[in-house]
Coordinates of N, CA and C in Angstrom, one line a residue:
M9 N 161.1 112.4 88.1 CA 160.1 113.1 88.9 C 160.7 114.4 89.5
G10 N 160.0 115.5 89.4 CA 160.5 116.8 89.8 C 160.5 116.9 91.3
T11 N 161.2 117.9 91.8 CA 161.3 118.2 93.2 C 160.1 119.0 93.6
A12 N 159.9 119.2 94.9 CA 158.8 120.1 95.4 C 158.9 121.5 94.9
T13 N 160.2 122.0 94.9 CA 160.4 123.3 94.4 C 160.1 123.4 92.9
D14 N 160.4 122.4 92.1 CA 160.1 122.4 90.7 C 158.6 122.5 90.5
L15 N 157.8 121.8 91.3 CA 156.3 121.8 91.1 C 155.8 123.2 91.5
L16 N 156.2 123.8 92.6 CA 155.7 125.1 93.0 C 156.1 126.2 92.0
D17 N 157.2 126.0 91.4 CA 157.7 127.0 90.4 C 157.2 126.8 89.0
R18 N 156.4 125.8 88.8 CA 155.9 125.5 87.5 C 154.8 126.5 87.1
T19 N 155.0 127.2 86.0 CA 154.0 128.1 85.5 C 152.8 127.4 84.9
V20 N 151.6 127.8 85.4 CA 150.4 127.0 85.0 C 149.3 127.9 84.5
Y21 N 149.2 129.2 84.9 CA 148.1 130.0 84.5 C 148.6 131.4 84.0
G22 N 147.7 132.1 83.3 CA 147.9 133.5 83.0 C 147.3 134.2 84.2
V23 N 147.8 135.4 84.6 CA 147.4 136.0 85.8 C 145.9 136.3 85.8
D24 N 145.3 136.7 84.6 CA 143.9 137.0 84.5 C 143.0 135.8 84.6
Q25 N 143.6 134.6 84.4 CA 142.8 133.3 84.6 C 142.5 133.1 86.1
V26 N 143.4 133.5 86.9 CA 143.3 133.1 88.4 C 142.0 133.6 89.0
D27 N 141.6 134.8 88.6 CA 140.3 135.3 89.2 C 139.2 134.3 89.1
G28 N 139.0 133.8 87.9 CA 137.9 132.9 87.6 C 138.1 131.5 88.3
L29 N 139.4 131.1 88.5 CA 139.7 129.8 89.1 C 139.4 129.9 90.6
V30 N 139.6 131.0 91.2 CA 139.4 131.1 92.7 C 138.2 131.9 93.1
G31 N 137.4 132.4 92.1 CA 136.2 133.1 92.4 C 136.4 134.5 92.9
L32 N 137.3 135.2 92.3 CA 137.5 136.6 92.6 C 137.0 137.5 91.5
T33 N 136.8 138.8 91.8 CA 136.4 139.7 90.8 C 137.6 140.1 89.9
S34 N 137.3 140.5 88.7 CA 138.3 140.7 87.7 C 139.4 141.7 88.2
G35 N 140.7 141.3 88.1 CA 141.8 142.2 88.4 C 142.3 142.0 89.9
T36 N 141.5 141.3 90.7 CA 141.9 141.1 92.1 C 143.1 140.3 92.2
A37 N 143.2 139.2 91.5 CA 144.4 138.3 91.6 C 145.6 139.0 91.2
R38 N 145.5 139.8 90.1 CA 146.7 140.6 89.6 C 147.2 141.5 90.7
R39 N 146.3 142.2 91.4 CA 146.7 143.1 92.5 C 147.4 142.3 93.6
W40 N 146.8 141.2 94.0 CA 147.4 140.4 95.1 C 148.8 139.8 94.7
I41 N 148.9 139.4 93.5 CA 150.1 138.7 93.0 C 151.2 139.6 92.7
D42 N 150.9 140.7 91.9 CA 151.9 141.5 91.4 C 151.9 143.0 91.8
G43 N 150.9 143.3 92.7 CA 150.9 144.7 93.2 C 150.1 145.6 92.2
Y44 N 150.0 146.9 92.6 CA 149.2 147.8 91.8 C 149.5 149.3 92.2
D45 N 149.1 150.2 91.3 CA 149.1 151.6 91.6 C 147.7 152.1 91.7
R46 N 147.5 153.0 92.6 CA 146.2 153.6 92.8 C 146.3 155.0 93.4
G47 N 145.7 156.0 92.8 CA 145.7 157.3 93.4 C 147.1 157.9 93.6
G48 N 148.0 157.5 92.7 CA 149.4 158.0 92.8 C 150.2 157.3 93.8
K49 N 149.7 156.2 94.4 CA 150.4 155.4 95.4 C 150.7 154.0 94.9
T50 N 151.8 153.5 95.1 CA 152.2 152.1 94.7 C 152.0 151.1 95.9
Y51 N 151.2 150.1 95.6 CA 151.0 149.0 96.6 C 151.7 147.8 96.2
P52 N 152.7 147.3 97.0 CA 153.5 146.1 96.6 C 152.6 144.9 96.6
P53 N 153.1 143.8 96.0 CA 152.3 142.6 95.9 C 152.3 141.9 97.3
V54 N 151.3 141.0 97.5 CA 151.2 140.2 98.7 C 151.9 138.9 98.4
V55 N 151.7 138.3 97.3 CA 152.1 137.0 97.0 C 153.6 137.0 96.5
R56 N 154.0 137.9 95.6 CA 155.3 137.9 95.2 C 156.2 138.8 96.1
E57 N 157.5 138.5 96.1 CA 158.4 139.4 96.9 C 158.4 140.8 96.4
E58 N 158.3 140.9 95.1 CA 158.3 142.3 94.5 C 157.6 142.2 93.1
T59 N 157.2 143.3 92.6 CA 156.5 143.4 91.4 C 157.4 143.0 90.2
T60 N 156.9 142.1 89.4 CA 157.7 141.6 88.2 C 157.1 142.0 86.9
G61 N 155.8 142.2 86.9 CA 155.1 142.4 85.6 C 154.9 141.1 84.8
D62 N 155.3 140.0 85.4 CA 155.2 138.7 84.8 C 153.7 138.3 84.7
E63 N 153.2 138.0 83.5 CA 151.8 137.6 83.3 C 151.5 136.1 83.6
L64 N 152.6 135.3 83.8 CA 152.4 133.9 84.1 C 152.5 133.7 85.6
V65 N 151.6 132.8 86.1 CA 151.5 132.5 87.6 C 151.9 131.1 87.8
T66 N 152.8 130.9 88.8 CA 153.3 129.6 89.2 C 152.2 128.9 90.0
W67 N 152.4 127.6 90.2 CA 151.5 126.8 91.0 C 151.6 127.3 92.5
G68 N 152.8 127.6 92.9 CA 152.9 128.2 94.3 C 152.2 129.5 94.5
E69 N 152.3 130.4 93.5 CA 151.6 131.7 93.6 C 150.1 131.5 93.5
F70 N 149.7 130.5 92.7 CA 148.2 130.2 92.7 C 147.7 129.7 94.0
L71 N 148.5 128.8 94.6 CA 148.0 128.2 95.9 C 147.9 129.3 97.0
E72 N 148.9 130.2 97.0 CA 148.9 131.3 98.0 C 147.7 132.2 97.8
T73 N 147.4 132.5 96.5 CA 146.3 133.3 96.1 C 145.0 132.7 96.5
R74 N 144.9 131.3 96.3 CA 143.7 130.6 96.7 C 143.5 130.7 98.2
L75 N 144.5 130.6 99.0 CA 144.4 130.7 100.5 C 143.9 132.1 100.8
L76 N 144.5 133.1 100.2 CA 144.1 134.5 100.5 C 142.7 134.7 100.2
A77 N 142.2 134.1 99.1 CA 140.8 134.2 98.7 C 139.8 133.8 99.8
E78 N 140.3 132.9 100.6 CA 139.4 132.5 101.7 C 139.1 133.6 102.7
Y79 N 139.9 134.6 102.7 CA 139.8 135.8 103.6 C 139.1 137.0 102.9
R80 N 138.5 136.7 101.7 CA 137.9 137.8 100.9 C 136.9 138.6 101.7
D81 N 136.2 138.0 102.6 CA 135.1 138.7 103.3 C 135.5 139.2 104.7
A82 N 136.8 139.3 104.9 CA 137.4 139.6 106.3 C 137.1 141.1 106.6
G83 N 136.9 141.9 105.5 CA 136.7 143.4 105.7 C 138.0 144.1 105.9
V84 N 139.1 143.5 105.7 CA 140.4 144.1 105.8 C 141.1 144.0 104.5
P85 N 141.7 145.1 103.9 CA 142.4 145.0 102.6 C 143.5 144.0 102.7
M86 N 143.6 143.2 101.6 CA 144.5 142.1 101.7 C 146.0 142.5 101.7
I87 N 146.2 143.8 101.3 CA 147.6 144.3 101.4 C 148.1 144.2 102.9
H88 N 147.2 144.2 103.8 CA 147.6 144.1 105.2 C 148.2 142.8 105.6
M89 N 148.0 141.8 104.7 CA 148.6 140.5 105.0 C 150.0 140.4 104.6
R90 N 150.5 141.4 103.8 CA 151.8 141.3 103.2 C 153.0 141.2 104.2
P91 N 153.0 142.0 105.3 CA 154.1 141.8 106.3 C 154.2 140.4 106.8
A92 N 153.0 139.8 107.1 CA 153.1 138.4 107.7 C 153.6 137.4 106.6
V93 N 153.2 137.5 105.4 CA 153.6 136.6 104.3 C 155.1 136.8 104.1
S94 N 155.6 138.0 104.1 CA 157.0 138.4 103.9 C 157.8 137.8 105.0
E95 N 157.4 137.9 106.2 CA 158.1 137.4 107.4 C 158.1 135.9 107.4
L96 N 157.0 135.3 107.1 CA 156.9 133.8 107.0 C 157.9 133.3 106.0
R97 N 158.0 134.0 104.9 CA 158.9 133.6 103.8 C 160.4 133.5 104.4
K98 N 160.7 134.5 105.2 CA 162.1 134.5 105.8 C 162.2 133.4 106.8
R99 N 161.2 133.3 107.7 CA 161.3 132.3 108.8 C 161.4 130.9 108.4
F100 N 160.5 130.5 107.4 CA 160.4 129.2 106.9 C 161.5 128.9 105.8
Q101 N 162.1 130.0 105.3 CA 163.1 129.9 104.3 C 162.6 129.2 103.0
R102 N 161.4 129.6 102.7 CA 160.7 129.1 101.5 C 160.0 130.2 100.7
R103 N 160.1 130.1 99.4 CA 159.5 131.1 98.6 C 158.0 131.1 98.7
Y104 N 157.4 129.9 99.0 CA 155.9 129.8 99.1 C 155.6 129.2 100.5
P105 N 155.7 130.0 101.5 CA 155.5 129.4 102.9 C 154.0 128.9 103.1
L106 N 153.1 129.5 102.4 CA 151.7 129.1 102.6 C 151.3 127.9 101.7
A107 N 152.2 127.4 101.0 CA 151.9 126.2 100.2 C 152.5 124.9 100.8
H108 N 153.0 125.0 102.0 CA 153.7 123.9 102.7 C 152.9 123.5 103.9
A109 N 152.8 122.1 104.1 CA 152.1 121.6 105.2 C 152.6 122.0 106.6
S110 N 154.0 122.2 106.6 CA 154.6 122.6 107.9 C 154.0 123.8 108.6
A111 N 153.5 124.7 107.8 CA 153.0 126.0 108.4 C 151.6 125.7 109.1
F112 N 150.9 124.6 108.7 CA 149.6 124.4 109.2 C 149.4 123.1 110.0
L113 N 150.2 122.1 109.7 CA 150.0 120.8 110.3 C 151.0 120.5 111.4
D114 N 152.1 121.2 111.5 CA 153.1 120.9 112.5 C 152.9 121.9 113.7
V115 N 153.0 121.4 114.9 CA 152.9 122.2 116.1 C 153.9 123.4 116.1
D116 N 155.1 123.1 115.8 CA 156.1 124.1 115.8 C 155.9 125.1 114.6
G117 N 155.3 124.6 113.5 CA 155.0 125.5 112.4 C 153.9 126.5 112.8
K118 N 152.8 125.9 113.4 CA 151.7 126.8 113.9 C 152.2 127.8 114.9
E119 N 153.1 127.4 115.8 CA 153.7 128.3 116.7 C 154.4 129.5 116.1
L120 N 155.2 129.1 115.0 CA 155.9 130.1 114.3 C 155.0 131.1 113.6
V121 N 153.9 130.6 113.0 CA 152.9 131.4 112.3 C 152.3 132.4 113.3
M122 N 151.9 131.9 114.5 CA 151.3 132.7 115.5 C 152.3 133.8 116.0
S123 N 153.5 133.5 116.2 CA 154.5 134.5 116.6 C 154.7 135.6 115.6
V124 N 154.7 135.2 114.3 CA 154.8 136.2 113.2 C 153.6 137.1 113.2
Q125 N 152.4 136.5 113.3 CA 151.2 137.3 113.3 C 151.2 138.3 114.3
E126 N 151.6 138.0 115.5 CA 151.7 138.9 116.6 C 152.8 139.9 116.4
E127 N 153.9 139.5 115.9 CA 155.0 140.5 115.8 C 154.7 141.6 114.8
V128 N 154.1 141.2 113.7 CA 153.8 142.2 112.6 C 152.4 142.9 112.9
R129 N 151.8 142.5 114.0 CA 150.5 143.1 114.4 C 149.5 143.0 113.3
L130 N 149.4 141.8 112.8 CA 148.4 141.4 111.8 C 147.0 141.6 112.4
E131 N 146.0 142.1 111.6 CA 144.7 142.2 112.1 C 144.1 140.8 112.3
K132 N 143.4 140.7 113.4 CA 143.0 139.3 113.8 C 142.0 138.7 112.8
A133 N 141.4 139.5 112.0 CA 140.5 139.0 111.0 C 141.3 138.3 109.9
L134 N 142.6 138.5 109.8 CA 143.4 137.8 108.8 C 144.3 136.7 109.4
Y135 N 144.1 136.4 110.7 CA 144.9 135.4 111.3 C 144.8 134.1 110.6
L136 N 146.0 133.4 110.4 CA 146.0 132.1 109.8 C 145.8 131.0 110.9
V137 N 146.4 131.3 112.1 CA 146.3 130.4 113.3 C 145.7 131.2 114.4
V138 N 144.9 130.5 115.2 CA 144.2 131.2 116.4 C 144.3 130.3 117.6
V139 N 144.1 130.8 118.7 CA 144.0 130.1 120.0 C 142.6 129.7 120.3
R140 N 142.4 128.4 120.6 CA 141.0 128.0 121.0 C 141.2 126.9 122.0
N141 N 140.6 127.1 123.2 CA 140.7 126.1 124.3 C 142.2 125.9 124.7
N142 N 142.9 127.0 124.7 CA 144.3 127.0 125.0 C 145.2 126.1 124.1
Q143 N 144.7 125.9 122.8 CA 145.5 125.2 121.8 C 145.5 126.1 120.6
L144 N 146.6 125.9 119.8 CA 146.8 126.6 118.5 C 146.0 125.7 117.5
V145 N 145.1 126.4 116.8 CA 144.3 125.7 115.8 C 144.3 126.6 114.5
L146 N 143.9 126.0 113.4 CA 143.8 126.8 112.2 C 142.5 127.7 112.2
A147 N 142.7 128.9 111.8 CA 141.5 129.8 111.6 C 140.6 129.2 110.6
P148 N 139.3 129.4 110.7 CA 138.4 128.8 109.7 C 138.7 129.0 108.2
P149 N 139.2 130.2 107.8 CA 139.6 130.2 106.3 C 140.7 129.4 106.0
T150 N 141.7 129.3 106.9 CA 142.9 128.4 106.7 C 142.5 127.0 106.7
E151 N 141.6 126.6 107.6 CA 141.1 125.2 107.7 C 140.4 124.8 106.4
R152 N 139.6 125.7 105.8 CA 138.9 125.4 104.6 C 140.0 125.1 103.5
F153 N 141.0 125.9 103.4 CA 142.1 125.8 102.4 C 142.8 124.4 102.6
V154 N 143.1 124.1 103.9 CA 143.9 122.9 104.1 C 143.0 121.7 103.8
Q155 N 141.7 121.7 104.2 CA 140.8 120.6 103.9 C 140.6 120.4 102.4
S156 N 140.8 121.4 101.6 CA 140.6 121.3 100.1 C 141.9 120.9 99.4
T157 N 142.9 120.6 100.2 CA 144.3 120.4 99.6 C 144.8 119.1 99.9
D158 N 145.6 118.5 99.0 CA 146.3 117.3 99.2 C 147.8 117.7 99.3
F159 N 148.4 117.5 100.5 CA 149.8 117.7 100.7 C 150.5 116.4 100.5
G160 N 151.6 116.4 99.7 CA 152.3 115.2 99.4 C 153.0 114.6 100.6
N161 N 152.9 113.3 100.7 CA 153.5 112.6 101.9 C 155.0 112.9 102.0
E162 N 155.7 112.9 100.9 CA 157.1 113.2 100.8 C 157.5 114.6 100.7
T163 N 156.8 115.3 99.8 CA 157.2 116.7 99.5 C 156.6 117.7 100.5
R164 N 155.4 117.3 101.1 CA 154.7 118.1 102.1 C 154.2 119.4 101.5
I165 N 154.2 119.5 100.2 CA 153.7 120.7 99.5 C 152.2 120.4 99.1
A166 N 151.5 121.5 98.8 CA 150.1 121.3 98.3 C 150.2 120.9 96.8
E167 N 150.0 119.6 96.5 CA 150.2 119.1 95.2 C 148.9 119.1 94.4
R168 N 147.8 119.1 95.1 CA 146.5 119.1 94.4 C 145.5 119.8 95.2
L169 N 144.6 120.5 94.5 CA 143.5 121.3 95.1 C 142.2 120.8 94.6
Y170 N 141.2 120.8 95.6 CA 139.8 120.5 95.3 C 139.0 121.7 95.4
P171 N 138.5 122.3 94.3 CA 137.9 123.6 94.4 C 136.5 123.6 95.0
L172 N 135.8 122.5 95.0 CA 134.5 122.4 95.5 C 134.5 121.9 97.0
P173 N 133.8 122.5 97.9 CA 133.7 122.0 99.3 C 133.1 120.7 99.3
D174 N 133.7 119.8 100.1 CA 133.1 118.4 100.3 C 132.9 117.6 99.0
D175 N 133.8 117.9 98.0 CA 133.7 117.2 96.8 C 135.1 117.0 96.2
R176 N 135.5 115.7 96.1 CA 136.9 115.5 95.7 C 136.9 114.9 94.3
L177 N 135.8 115.1 93.5 CA 135.8 114.6 92.1 C 136.4 115.6 91.2
V178 N 136.2 116.9 91.5 CA 136.8 118.0 90.7 C 138.1 118.3 91.3
M179 N 139.2 118.3 90.6 CA 140.5 118.6 91.1 C 141.3 119.5 90.2
M180 N 142.3 120.2 90.8 CA 143.3 121.0 90.1 C 144.7 120.5 90.4
D181 N 145.4 120.1 89.4 CA 146.8 119.5 89.7 C 147.6 120.0 88.5
P182 N 148.8 120.6 88.8 CA 149.6 121.2 87.8 C 150.2 120.2 86.8
R183 N 150.1 118.9 87.2 CA 150.6 117.8 86.4 C 149.5 117.2 85.5
R184 N 148.3 117.7 85.6 CA 147.2 117.3 84.7 C 146.5 118.4 84.0
Q185 N 146.5 118.3 82.7 CA 145.8 119.4 81.9 C 146.3 120.8 82.2
F186 N 147.6 121.0 82.5 CA 148.1 122.3 82.8 C 147.4 123.0 84.0
G187 N 147.0 122.2 84.9 CA 146.4 122.7 86.1 C 144.9 123.1 86.0
Q188 N 144.3 122.9 84.8 CA 142.9 123.2 84.7 C 142.0 122.3 85.5
P189 N 140.9 122.8 86.0 CA 140.0 121.9 86.8 C 139.5 120.7 85.9
V190 N 139.6 119.6 86.5 CA 139.3 118.3 85.8 C 138.5 117.4 86.7
V191 N 137.8 116.5 86.0 CA 137.3 115.3 86.7 C 138.1 114.1 86.0
R192 N 138.8 113.4 86.9 CA 139.8 112.5 86.4 C 140.8 113.3 85.6
S193 N 140.8 113.2 84.2 CA 141.7 114.1 83.4 C 140.9 114.8 82.4
V194 N 139.6 114.9 82.5 CA 138.8 115.6 81.6 C 138.5 117.0 82.1
P195 N 138.9 118.1 81.4 CA 138.6 119.4 81.8 C 137.1 119.7 82.1
T196 N 136.8 120.3 83.2 CA 135.4 120.6 83.5 C 134.8 121.5 82.4
A197 N 135.6 122.4 81.9 CA 135.2 123.4 80.8 C 134.7 122.6 79.6
V198 N 135.4 121.5 79.2 CA 135.0 120.7 78.1 C 133.6 120.1 78.3
I199 N 133.4 119.6 79.5 CA 132.1 119.0 79.8 C 131.0 120.0 79.8
A200 N 131.3 121.2 80.4 CA 130.3 122.2 80.4 C 129.9 122.7 79.0
E201 N 130.9 122.7 78.1 CA 130.6 123.1 76.7 C 129.7 122.1 76.0
Q202 N 129.9 120.9 76.3 CA 129.1 119.9 75.7 C 127.7 119.9 76.2
V203 N 127.5 120.2 77.5 CA 126.2 120.4 78.1 C 125.5 121.6 77.4
R204 N 126.2 122.7 77.3 CA 125.6 123.8 76.6 C 125.2 123.6 75.2
A205 N 125.9 122.6 74.6 CA 125.6 122.3 73.2 C 124.4 121.3 73.1
G206 N 124.0 120.9 74.3 CA 122.8 120.0 74.3 C 123.0 118.6 74.4
D207 N 124.3 118.2 74.6 CA 124.6 116.7 74.7 C 124.1 116.2 76.1
P208 N 123.4 115.1 76.1 CA 122.8 114.6 77.4 C 124.0 114.1 78.3
I209 N 123.7 114.1 79.6 CA 124.7 113.7 80.5 C 125.2 112.2 80.3
D210 N 124.2 111.3 80.0 CA 124.6 109.9 79.7 C 125.5 109.8 78.6
M211 N 125.4 110.6 77.6 CA 126.3 110.5 76.4 C 127.7 111.0 76.8
I212 N 127.8 112.0 77.6 CA 129.1 112.5 78.1 C 129.8 111.5 79.0
V213 N 129.0 110.8 79.8 CA 129.5 109.7 80.7 C 130.1 108.7 79.8
G214 N 129.5 108.2 78.8 CA 130.0 107.2 77.9 C 131.2 107.6 77.1
L215 N 131.1 108.9 76.6 CA 132.2 109.4 75.7 C 133.5 109.4 76.5
Y216 N 133.5 109.9 77.7 CA 134.8 110.1 78.5 C 135.0 109.0 79.5
E217 N 134.1 108.0 79.6 CA 134.2 106.9 80.5 C 134.3 107.5 82.0
L218 N 133.4 108.3 82.2 CA 133.2 108.9 83.6 C 132.0 108.4 84.2
T219 N 131.8 108.7 85.5 CA 130.6 108.3 86.2 C 129.7 109.5 86.1
R220 N 128.4 109.3 86.3 CA 127.4 110.4 86.3 C 127.8 111.4 87.4
A221 N 128.2 110.9 88.5 CA 128.6 111.9 89.6 C 129.7 112.8 89.2
Q222 N 130.7 112.3 88.5 CA 131.8 113.1 88.0 C 131.3 114.2 87.0
V223 N 130.5 113.8 86.1 CA 129.9 114.8 85.2 C 129.1 115.8 85.9
E224 N 128.3 115.4 86.8 CA 127.4 116.4 87.6 C 128.3 117.3 88.4
S225 N 129.4 116.8 89.0 CA 130.3 117.7 89.8 C 130.9 118.7 88.9
A226 N 131.3 118.3 87.7 CA 132.0 119.2 86.7 C 131.0 120.3 86.4
I227 N 129.8 120.0 86.1 CA 128.8 121.0 85.8 C 128.5 121.9 86.9
R228 N 128.4 121.4 88.1 CA 128.2 122.2 89.3 C 129.4 123.2 89.5
Y229 N 130.6 122.7 89.3 CA 131.7 123.5 89.5 C 131.7 124.7 88.5
E230 N 131.4 124.4 87.2 CA 131.4 125.4 86.2 C 130.3 126.4 86.5
L231 N 129.2 126.0 87.0 CA 128.1 127.0 87.4 C 128.6 127.9 88.5
I232 N 129.2 127.3 89.5 CA 129.7 128.2 90.6 C 130.9 129.1 90.2
R233 N 131.7 128.6 89.3 CA 132.9 129.3 88.8 C 132.5 130.6 88.1
G234 N 131.3 130.5 87.5 CA 130.8 131.6 86.7 C 130.2 132.7 87.5
K235 N 130.2 132.6 88.9 CA 129.7 133.6 89.7 C 130.7 134.1 90.8
P236 N 131.7 134.9 90.4 CA 132.7 135.3 91.3 C 132.1 136.3 92.4
T237 N 132.7 136.3 93.6 CA 132.2 137.1 94.6 C 133.1 138.3 94.8
L238 N 132.6 139.3 95.5 CA 133.4 140.5 95.7 C 134.6 140.2 96.6
A239 N 135.7 140.9 96.4 CA 136.9 140.7 97.3 C 137.6 142.1 97.5
A240 N 138.1 142.3 98.7 CA 138.8 143.5 99.0 C 140.2 143.4 98.5
A241 N 140.7 144.5 98.0 CA 142.1 144.6 97.4 C 143.1 144.5 98.6

């Protein structure tokens, strides 16, 4: 059994796949993960420490991109998040600080996140942790990410992700089908292709020994996945 670091460093996707998996417009994930040039100016990556040109994305990089995607409608360019992510990397001494439960579920972790946000003067629209009723709580986008994630009891890293709100039938796990969205261990894309080919749901249920609810969740996910929303760079 691999360590937490091994799992987060496992390469699972091509960088261009990530847009479709987290609902971003084409090219957005690449800019966030590996940086970009525009108008003669170079913008460093938010997710990686530096630009590498690597087309492969690790599970840890994917998770952090997924969290950043929750802030897509904040109205603030995501590059503004970079100083906070960079500083959190140093303070937590972890390559993927946003993929660990300690940053979100531990009191001292939330306090550290808050102090970093304030020190780097992060725009409040991008805050990961906020004060409510004199208590530190997760900002709504961070809360959505945490609620869609399974953190390992021992590793405390995000080991599994559920891309549909309030639905734990569709999951993404780097140890199953190379991280592709699945119900149980059947890729949702395979189910959607059979539906497009005209196969009835009951036949798919029997073929893969799934429940009707699993098949319907897979179809719903694939329909939503095909409609990415706009995101600020």
